[in-house]
């Protein structure tokens, strides 16, 4: 049973660390919204055109 504790505790610590990071990332939830705001405020026209191309491509065909 001692070997089980040697294996289980490190695995549990790693699992808790990973799940905490994933939860914090989801809780923030600002990924695409922040990117969209950054693109909108960008002064380079070619960046804004590429963003529009990505948006049009991701929309379902009509």
Tab-separated table of C-alpha atoms in Angstrom:
chain	number	residue	atom	x	y	z
A	1	UNK	CA	0.000	0.000	0.000
A	2	UNK	CA	2.988	2.278	0.527
A	3	UNK	CA	3.828	2.227	-3.187
A	4	UNK	CA	0.270	3.371	-3.927
A	5	UNK	CA	0.787	6.520	-1.863
A	6	UNK	CA	4.096	7.167	-3.597
A	7	UNK	CA	2.344	7.062	-6.966
A	8	UNK	CA	-1.040	8.570	-6.103
A	9	UNK	CA	0.120	11.696	-4.286
A	10	UNK	CA	2.362	13.055	-7.071
A	11	UNK	CA	-0.305	12.269	-9.661
A	12	UNK	CA	-2.922	14.025	-7.544
A	13	UNK	CA	-0.693	17.099	-7.151
A	14	UNK	CA	-0.107	17.315	-10.893
A	15	UNK	CA	-3.804	16.792	-11.654
A	16	UNK	CA	-4.813	19.556	-9.225
A	17	UNK	CA	-2.264	21.968	-10.686
A	18	UNK	CA	-3.388	21.312	-14.265
A	19	UNK	CA	-7.093	21.494	-13.493
A	20	UNK	CA	-6.632	24.744	-11.561
A	21	UNK	CA	-4.856	26.337	-14.512
A	22	UNK	CA	-7.544	25.184	-16.927
A	23	UNK	CA	-10.296	26.520	-14.684
A	24	UNK	CA	-8.611	29.914	-14.361
A	25	UNK	CA	-8.167	30.132	-18.133
A	26	UNK	CA	-11.843	29.332	-18.701
A	27	UNK	CA	-12.921	31.724	-15.969
A	28	UNK	CA	-11.072	34.584	-17.630
A	29	UNK	CA	-12.763	33.768	-20.921
A	30	UNK	CA	-11.343	36.814	-22.634
A	31	UNK	CA	-9.324	34.993	-25.303
A	32	UNK	CA	-11.176	35.741	-28.533
A	33	UNK	CA	-12.818	38.897	-27.231
A	34	UNK	CA	-9.447	40.342	-26.291
A	35	UNK	CA	-8.033	39.345	-29.652
A	36	UNK	CA	-11.006	40.960	-31.414
A	37	UNK	CA	-10.539	44.188	-29.451
A	38	UNK	CA	-6.813	44.189	-30.193
A	39	UNK	CA	-7.491	43.732	-33.903
A	40	UNK	CA	-10.124	46.483	-33.941
A	41	UNK	CA	-7.751	48.974	-32.315
A	42	UNK	CA	-4.824	47.985	-34.531
A	43	UNK	CA	-3.812	50.723	-36.929
A	44	UNK	CA	-2.640	48.392	-39.681
A	45	UNK	CA	-5.272	47.944	-42.357
A	46	UNK	CA	-3.871	44.613	-43.577
A	47	UNK	CA	-4.338	43.082	-40.104
A	48	UNK	CA	-7.966	44.219	-40.056
A	49	UNK	CA	-8.525	42.814	-43.560
A	50	UNK	CA	-7.085	39.448	-42.529
A	51	UNK	CA	-9.384	39.415	-39.484
A	52	UNK	CA	-12.399	40.065	-41.727
A	53	UNK	CA	-11.293	37.219	-44.004
A	54	UNK	CA	-11.146	34.863	-41.017
A	55	UNK	CA	-14.579	35.946	-39.805
A	56	UNK	CA	-16.141	35.464	-43.245
A	57	UNK	CA	-14.526	32.066	-43.616
A	58	UNK	CA	-15.774	30.858	-40.224
A	59	UNK	CA	-19.395	31.849	-40.940
A	60	UNK	CA	-21.622	29.073	-42.295
A	61	UNK	CA	-22.415	29.348	-46.026
A	62	UNK	CA	-25.754	30.898	-46.867
